[in-house]
Amino acid sequence: MLGDYLEYWFENIFSPRIETTTRMVGAYTLYNLILPSMEADIKLKYISVEYLDALLERVAKICPSAGNKGRELLSIAMKDAAGDKFISYNPMPETKPYPRAKPKVRVLSKEKLKVFLEAASKNPWYLEILLGLFCGLRKGEILGLKFQDFDFEKQTVTISKSYQRIKGRDVITDPKTPKSNRVIQMPAFLCDEMQDYIKSLYAVQPTDRIFTVTKSYLHREMDRGCKQTGVKRIRIHDLRHSHISLLIDMGFTALAIAERVGHESIDITYRYAHLFPTRQVEMADKLDS
């Protein structure tokens, strides 16, 4: 039966190859969204596009992200089922898509950023925060950095790779897009911080990853840091948004910023830009005068 297979697949096939946080999300999706929505179970070999569409339609009504999460998990399960010859073909690609709900972007005011950075400076993940906020790096780019990527004489960092966690293994891949391959000029203070940190590492090799934590670790620590400082919850990727917003606030062109952060076009850069909360007040004051 489909229900029996999904439980077996999740516990014995899927879970051993994923991180703990991914398993938690998957378990919620299966046991709280998919299985309770199965009004009538069906033999695995009889599943069809119509059956799966009806199931996902019920799942999607539970919460905004349920449809996407349910379809995502079922797609992996059915792909594995087809690969193991439990079913003759995988019907999931023909089912109705459910777009992923975009997370809300938060850009802290400059005052709140100072409070957050002061608290973060006392934590072991401080440099990851600085690289996101002052260089605009993505999570994978930060975690893929190696000693050889830094040129402290020129005060630059070269982005040519990205870190991913695939099937329980650390994997270094190419960056997200061709333009993500870039050389970034670092602020002098950040260059000094990185140089001091690398010198403190024991027997560091040029090809070693500098930051050996995972993306899920950074997520947890960011959440903890936000709670400690009382600021709104922000993600590592929100620091990239903040970096772009800072540069626009300083008067740099979208073209220059796009080259720095590795965007394929300036249209993407404009979508990343957000006004700092205080800018609206400044605008009103200047219009008033």
GROMACS .gro file of C-alpha atoms in nm:
model
  289
    1MET     CA    1   0.000   0.000   0.000
    2LEU     CA    2   0.115   0.357  -0.069
    3GLY     CA    3   0.096   0.460   0.298
    4ASP     CA    4   0.305   0.162   0.410
    5TYR     CA    5   0.562   0.226   0.140
    6LEU     CA    6   0.597   0.595   0.228
    7GLU     CA    7   0.665   0.516   0.593
    8TYR     CA    8   0.913   0.241   0.501
    9TRP     CA    9   1.084   0.465   0.243
   10PHE     CA   10   1.111   0.761   0.478
   11GLU     CA   11   1.255   0.569   0.773
   12ASN     CA   12   1.485   0.326   0.588
   13ILE     CA   13   1.581   0.486   0.257
   14PHE     CA   14   1.545   0.863   0.281
   15SER     CA   15   1.638   0.943   0.644
   16PRO     CA   16   1.987   0.781   0.643
   17ARG     CA   17   2.104   1.011   0.363
   18ILE     CA   18   1.985   1.350   0.491
   19GLU     CA   19   2.070   1.593   0.771
   20THR     CA   20   1.875   1.601   1.099
   21THR     CA   21   1.699   1.929   1.023
   22THR     CA   22   1.590   1.805   0.679
   23ARG     CA   23   1.457   1.489   0.841
   24MET     CA   24   1.252   1.693   1.089
   25VAL     CA   25   1.086   1.887   0.806
   26GLY     CA   26   1.031   1.566   0.608
   27ALA     CA   27   0.880   1.385   0.907
   28TYR     CA   28   0.635   1.670   0.967
   29THR     CA   29   0.542   1.673   0.598
   30LEU     CA   30   0.480   1.298   0.586
   31TYR     CA   31   0.319   1.231   0.924
   32ASN     CA   32   0.127   1.558   0.969
   33LEU     CA   33   0.038   1.656   0.614
   34ILE     CA   34   0.046   1.367   0.365
   35LEU     CA   35  -0.065   1.057   0.558
   36PRO     CA   36  -0.359   1.229   0.740
   37SER     CA   37  -0.479   1.361   0.401
   38MET     CA   38  -0.500   1.014   0.246
   39GLU     CA   39  -0.877   0.960   0.256
   40ALA     CA   40  -0.837   0.623   0.081
   41ASP     CA   41  -0.512   0.428   0.069
   42ILE     CA   42  -0.416   0.261  -0.258
   43LYS     CA   43  -0.181  -0.010  -0.375
   44LEU     CA   44   0.149   0.140  -0.477
   45LYS     CA   45   0.135  -0.006  -0.828
   46TYR     CA   46  -0.204   0.159  -0.893
   47ILE     CA   47  -0.110   0.520  -0.812
   48SER     CA   48  -0.196   0.771  -1.083
   49VAL     CA   49  -0.162   1.142  -1.159
   50GLU     CA   50  -0.530   1.189  -1.069
   51TYR     CA   51  -0.492   1.021  -0.728
   52LEU     CA   52  -0.180   1.221  -0.642
   53ASP     CA   53  -0.332   1.551  -0.757
   54ALA     CA   54  -0.636   1.492  -0.537
   55LEU     CA   55  -0.412   1.403  -0.242
   56LEU     CA   56  -0.195   1.712  -0.287
   57GLU     CA   57  -0.500   1.934  -0.324
   58ARG     CA   58  -0.612   1.827   0.025
   59VAL     CA   59  -0.258   1.869   0.160
   60ALA     CA   60  -0.230   2.221   0.013
   61LYS     CA   61  -0.532   2.340   0.211
   62ILE     CA   62  -0.356   2.281   0.545
   63CYS     CA   63  -0.111   2.573   0.524
   64PRO     CA   64   0.048   2.796   0.252
   65SER     CA   65   0.366   2.588   0.214
   66ALA     CA   66   0.202   2.243   0.249
   67GLY     CA   67   0.136   2.186  -0.122
   68ASN     CA   68   0.496   2.254  -0.222
   69LYS     CA   69   0.645   2.053   0.066
   70GLY     CA   70   0.411   1.759   0.007
   71ARG     CA   71   0.481   1.746  -0.367
   72GLU     CA   72   0.855   1.781  -0.306
   73LEU     CA   73   0.864   1.483  -0.068
   74LEU     CA   74   0.636   1.267  -0.283
   75SER     CA   75   0.851   1.341  -0.589
   76ILE     CA   76   1.161   1.204  -0.416
   77ALA     CA   77   0.970   0.901  -0.285
   78MET     CA   78   0.820   0.813  -0.624
   79LYS     CA   79   1.153   0.861  -0.801
   80ASP     CA   80   1.309   0.611  -0.560
   81ALA     CA   81   1.011   0.376  -0.602
   82ALA     CA   82   1.056   0.381  -0.980
   83GLY     CA   83   1.430   0.327  -0.946
   84ASP     CA   84   1.371   0.024  -0.722
   85LYS     CA   85   1.106  -0.114  -0.967
   86PHE     CA   86   0.819  -0.085  -0.716
   87ILE     CA   87   0.629   0.110  -0.982
   88SER     CA   88   0.658   0.097  -1.361
   89TYR     CA   89   0.674   0.475  -1.406
   90ASN     CA   90   0.686   0.789  -1.192
   91PRO     CA   91   0.362   0.994  -1.227
   92MET     CA   92   0.481   1.287  -1.011
   93PRO     CA   93   0.627   1.507  -1.292
   94GLU     CA   94   0.276   1.524  -1.443
   95THR     CA   95   0.107   1.641  -1.122
   96LYS     CA   96   0.002   2.001  -1.059
   97PRO     CA   97   0.294   2.217  -0.937
   98TYR     CA   98   0.272   2.415  -0.613
   99PRO     CA   99   0.515   2.711  -0.611
  100ARG     CA  100   0.730   2.745  -0.303
  101ALA     CA  101   0.619   3.025  -0.072
  102LYS     CA  102   0.887   3.292  -0.072
  103PRO     CA  103   1.027   3.363   0.276
  104LYS     CA  104   0.976   3.714   0.406
  105VAL     CA  105   1.287   3.924   0.363
  106ARG     CA  106   1.397   4.133   0.658
  107VAL     CA  107   1.650   4.413   0.648
  108LEU     CA  108   1.745   4.552   0.989
  109SER     CA  109   1.795   4.922   1.047
  110LYS     CA  110   2.155   5.037   1.085
  111GLU     CA  111   2.099   5.075   1.460
  112LYS     CA  112   1.964   4.719   1.491
  113LEU     CA  113   2.251   4.586   1.278
  114LYS     CA  114   2.498   4.740   1.523
  115VAL     CA  115   2.321   4.571   1.816
  116PHE     CA  116   2.317   4.238   1.632
  117LEU     CA  117   2.686   4.259   1.533
  118GLU     CA  118   2.787   4.348   1.889
  119ALA     CA  119   2.620   4.031   2.017
  120ALA     CA  120   2.748   3.820   1.727
  121SER     CA  121   3.109   3.930   1.793
  122LYS     CA  122   3.109   3.710   2.103
  123ASN     CA  123   3.012   3.396   1.908
  124PRO     CA  124   3.219   3.151   1.698
  125TRP     CA  125   3.010   3.225   1.385
  126TYR     CA  126   3.094   3.597   1.381
  127LEU     CA  127   3.311   3.584   1.067
  128GLU     CA  128   3.041   3.408   0.868
  129ILE     CA  129   2.808   3.697   0.963
  130LEU     CA  130   3.064   3.958   0.856
  131LEU     CA  131   3.121   3.790   0.519
  132GLY     CA  132   2.748   3.787   0.451
  133LEU     CA  133   2.690   4.148   0.557
  134PHE     CA  134   3.005   4.318   0.425
  135CYS     CA  135   3.080   4.106   0.115
  136GLY     CA  136   2.729   3.987   0.025
  137LEU     CA  137   2.825   3.620   0.010
  138ARG     CA  138   2.569   3.339  -0.010
  139LYS     CA  139   2.570   3.063   0.257
  140GLY     CA  140   2.724   2.807   0.022
  141GLU     CA  141   2.993   3.055  -0.086
  142ILE     CA  142   3.087   3.129   0.275
  143LEU     CA  143   3.108   2.763   0.375
  144GLY     CA  144   3.303   2.672   0.060
  145LEU     CA  145   3.585   2.921   0.130
  146LYS     CA  146   3.941   2.790   0.157
  147PHE     CA  147   4.265   2.953   0.272
  148GLN     CA  148   4.386   2.988  -0.087
  149ASP     CA  149   4.083   3.203  -0.177
  150PHE     CA  150   4.217   3.498   0.024
  151ASP     CA  151   4.480   3.744  -0.095
  152PHE     CA  152   4.558   3.953   0.211
  153GLU     CA  153   4.803   4.181   0.028
  154LYS     CA  154   4.536   4.283  -0.224
  155GLN     CA  155   4.259   4.249   0.041
  156THR     CA  156   4.047   4.029  -0.186
  157VAL     CA  157   3.852   3.706  -0.164
  158THR     CA  158   3.792   3.491  -0.472
  159ILE     CA  159   3.457   3.314  -0.510
  160SER     CA  160   3.490   3.008  -0.734
  161LYS     CA  161   3.302   2.734  -0.548
  162SER     CA  162   3.005   2.661  -0.323
  163TYR     CA  163   2.945   2.418  -0.037
  164GLN     CA  164   2.651   2.178  -0.044
  165ARG     CA  165   2.539   1.890   0.177
  166ILE     CA  166   2.422   1.609  -0.054
  167LYS     CA  167   2.312   1.267   0.068
  168GLY     CA  168   2.491   1.315   0.398
  169ARG     CA  169   2.824   1.415   0.238
  170ASP     CA  170   3.006   1.748   0.214
  171VAL     CA  171   3.027   1.841  -0.155
  172ILE     CA  172   3.204   2.137  -0.318
  173THR     CA  173   3.030   2.249  -0.638
  174ASP     CA  174   3.053   2.533  -0.887
  175PRO     CA  175   2.889   2.861  -0.779
  176LYS     CA  176   2.520   2.924  -0.844
  177THR     CA  177   2.569   3.104  -1.179
  178PRO     CA  178   2.863   3.183  -1.411
  179LYS     CA  179   2.873   3.544  -1.286
  180SER     CA  180   2.898   3.414  -0.930
  181ASN     CA  181   3.265   3.349  -1.009
  182ARG     CA  182   3.414   3.678  -0.896
  183VAL     CA  183   3.685   3.854  -0.696
  184ILE     CA  184   3.557   4.075  -0.412
  185GLN     CA  185   3.747   4.359  -0.249
  186MET     CA  186   3.710   4.324   0.127
  187PRO     CA  187   3.687   4.610   0.378
  188ALA     CA  188   4.023   4.647   0.557
  189PHE     CA  189   3.878   4.558   0.900
  190LEU     CA  190   3.730   4.232   0.766
  191CYS     CA  191   4.057   4.145   0.594
  192ASP     CA  192   4.236   4.186   0.930
  193GLU     CA  193   3.973   3.975   1.110
  194MET     CA  194   4.007   3.693   0.854
  195GLN     CA  195   4.385   3.700   0.862
  196ASP     CA  196   4.392   3.678   1.242
  197TYR     CA  197   4.142   3.391   1.238
  198ILE     CA  198   4.330   3.189   0.976
  199LYS     CA  199   4.655   3.235   1.169
  200SER     CA  200   4.484   3.093   1.477
  201LEU     CA  201   4.385   2.771   1.300
  202TYR     CA  202   4.600   2.470   1.378
  203ALA     CA  203   4.804   2.337   1.082
  204VAL     CA  204   4.575   2.494   0.823
  205GLN     CA  205   4.635   2.380   0.465
  206PRO     CA  206   4.562   2.599   0.158
  207THR     CA  207   4.301   2.350   0.033
  208ASP     CA  208   4.122   2.316   0.369
  209ARG     CA  209   3.773   2.459   0.417
  210ILE     CA  210   3.796   2.745   0.665
  211PHE     CA  211   3.445   2.706   0.806
  212THR     CA  212   3.361   2.341   0.872
  213VAL     CA  213   3.006   2.392   1.001
  214THR     CA  214   2.685   2.319   0.808
  215LYS     CA  215   2.409   2.543   0.676
  216SER     CA  216   2.170   2.410   0.941
  217TYR     CA  217   2.419   2.509   1.214
  218LEU     CA  218   2.426   2.866   1.082
  219HIS     CA  219   2.044   2.874   1.071
  220ARG     CA  220   2.023   2.768   1.437
  221GLU     CA  221   2.289   3.013   1.552
  222MET     CA  222   2.131   3.302   1.363
  223ASP     CA  223   1.796   3.227   1.528
  224ARG     CA  224   1.964   3.210   1.869
  225GLY     CA  225   2.151   3.537   1.810
  226CYS     CA  226   1.832   3.717   1.709
  227LYS     CA  227   1.654   3.600   2.023
  228GLN     CA  228   1.945   3.707   2.244
  229THR     CA  229   1.951   4.059   2.098
  230GLY     CA  230   1.575   4.103   2.066
  231VAL     CA  231   1.594   4.189   1.694
  232LYS     CA  232   1.357   4.046   1.434
  233ARG     CA  233   1.452   3.702   1.305
  234ILE     CA  234   1.682   3.726   1.003
  235ARG     CA  235   1.851   3.462   0.790
  236ILE     CA  236   2.207   3.449   0.656
  237HIS     CA  237   2.061   3.532   0.314
  238ASP     CA  238   1.898   3.842   0.463
  239LEU     CA  239   2.250   3.969   0.533
  240ARG     CA  240   2.311   3.954   0.157
  241HIS     CA  241   1.998   4.165   0.108
  242SER     CA  242   2.128   4.404   0.374
  243HIS     CA  243   2.466   4.427   0.199
  244ILE     CA  244   2.301   4.529  -0.130
  245SER     CA  245   2.073   4.776   0.050
  246LEU     CA  246   2.371   4.930   0.229
  247LEU     CA  247   2.555   4.983  -0.100
  248ILE     CA  248   2.250   5.138  -0.268
  249ASP     CA  249   2.205   5.361   0.038
  250MET     CA  250   2.568   5.471  -0.007
  251GLY     CA  251   2.497   5.572  -0.366
  252PHE     CA  252   2.663   5.293  -0.565
  253THR     CA  253   2.509   5.198  -0.900
  254ALA     CA  254   2.309   4.878  -0.949
  255LEU     CA  255   2.557   4.767  -1.217
  256ALA     CA  256   2.855   4.794  -0.980
  257ILE     CA  257   2.665   4.613  -0.705
  258ALA     CA  258   2.553   4.336  -0.942
  259GLU     CA  259   2.917   4.268  -1.033
  260ARG     CA  260   3.016   4.258  -0.665
  261VAL     CA  261   2.746   4.013  -0.555
  262GLY     CA  262   2.745   3.799  -0.871
  263HIS     CA  263   2.400   3.875  -1.011
  264GLU     CA  264   2.329   3.783  -1.374
  265SER     CA  265   2.145   4.113  -1.430
  266ILE     CA  266   2.075   4.441  -1.251
  267ASP     CA  267   1.704   4.349  -1.245
  268ILE     CA  268   1.788   4.087  -0.981
  269THR     CA  269   1.988   4.346  -0.787
  270TYR     CA  270   1.689   4.582  -0.775
  271ARG     CA  271   1.470   4.298  -0.642
  272TYR     CA  272   1.719   4.246  -0.359
  273ALA     CA  273   1.727   4.613  -0.261
  274HIS     CA  274   1.517   4.728   0.034
  275LEU     CA  275   1.482   5.065   0.200
  276PHE     CA  276   1.614   5.085   0.552
  277PRO     CA  277   1.331   5.170   0.795
  278THR     CA  278   1.474   5.516   0.871
  279ARG     CA  279   1.499   5.618   0.504
  280GLN     CA  280   1.126   5.691   0.479
  281VAL     CA  281   1.160   5.936   0.770
  282GLU     CA  282   1.461   6.104   0.605
  283MET     CA  283   1.266   6.136   0.278
  284ALA     CA  284   0.969   6.296   0.453
  285ASP     CA  285   1.197   6.540   0.640
  286LYS     CA  286   1.368   6.652   0.318
  287LEU     CA  287   1.034   6.692   0.139
  288ASP     CA  288   0.907   6.888   0.435
  289SER     CA  289   1.199   7.129   0.411
   0.00000   0.00000   0.00000
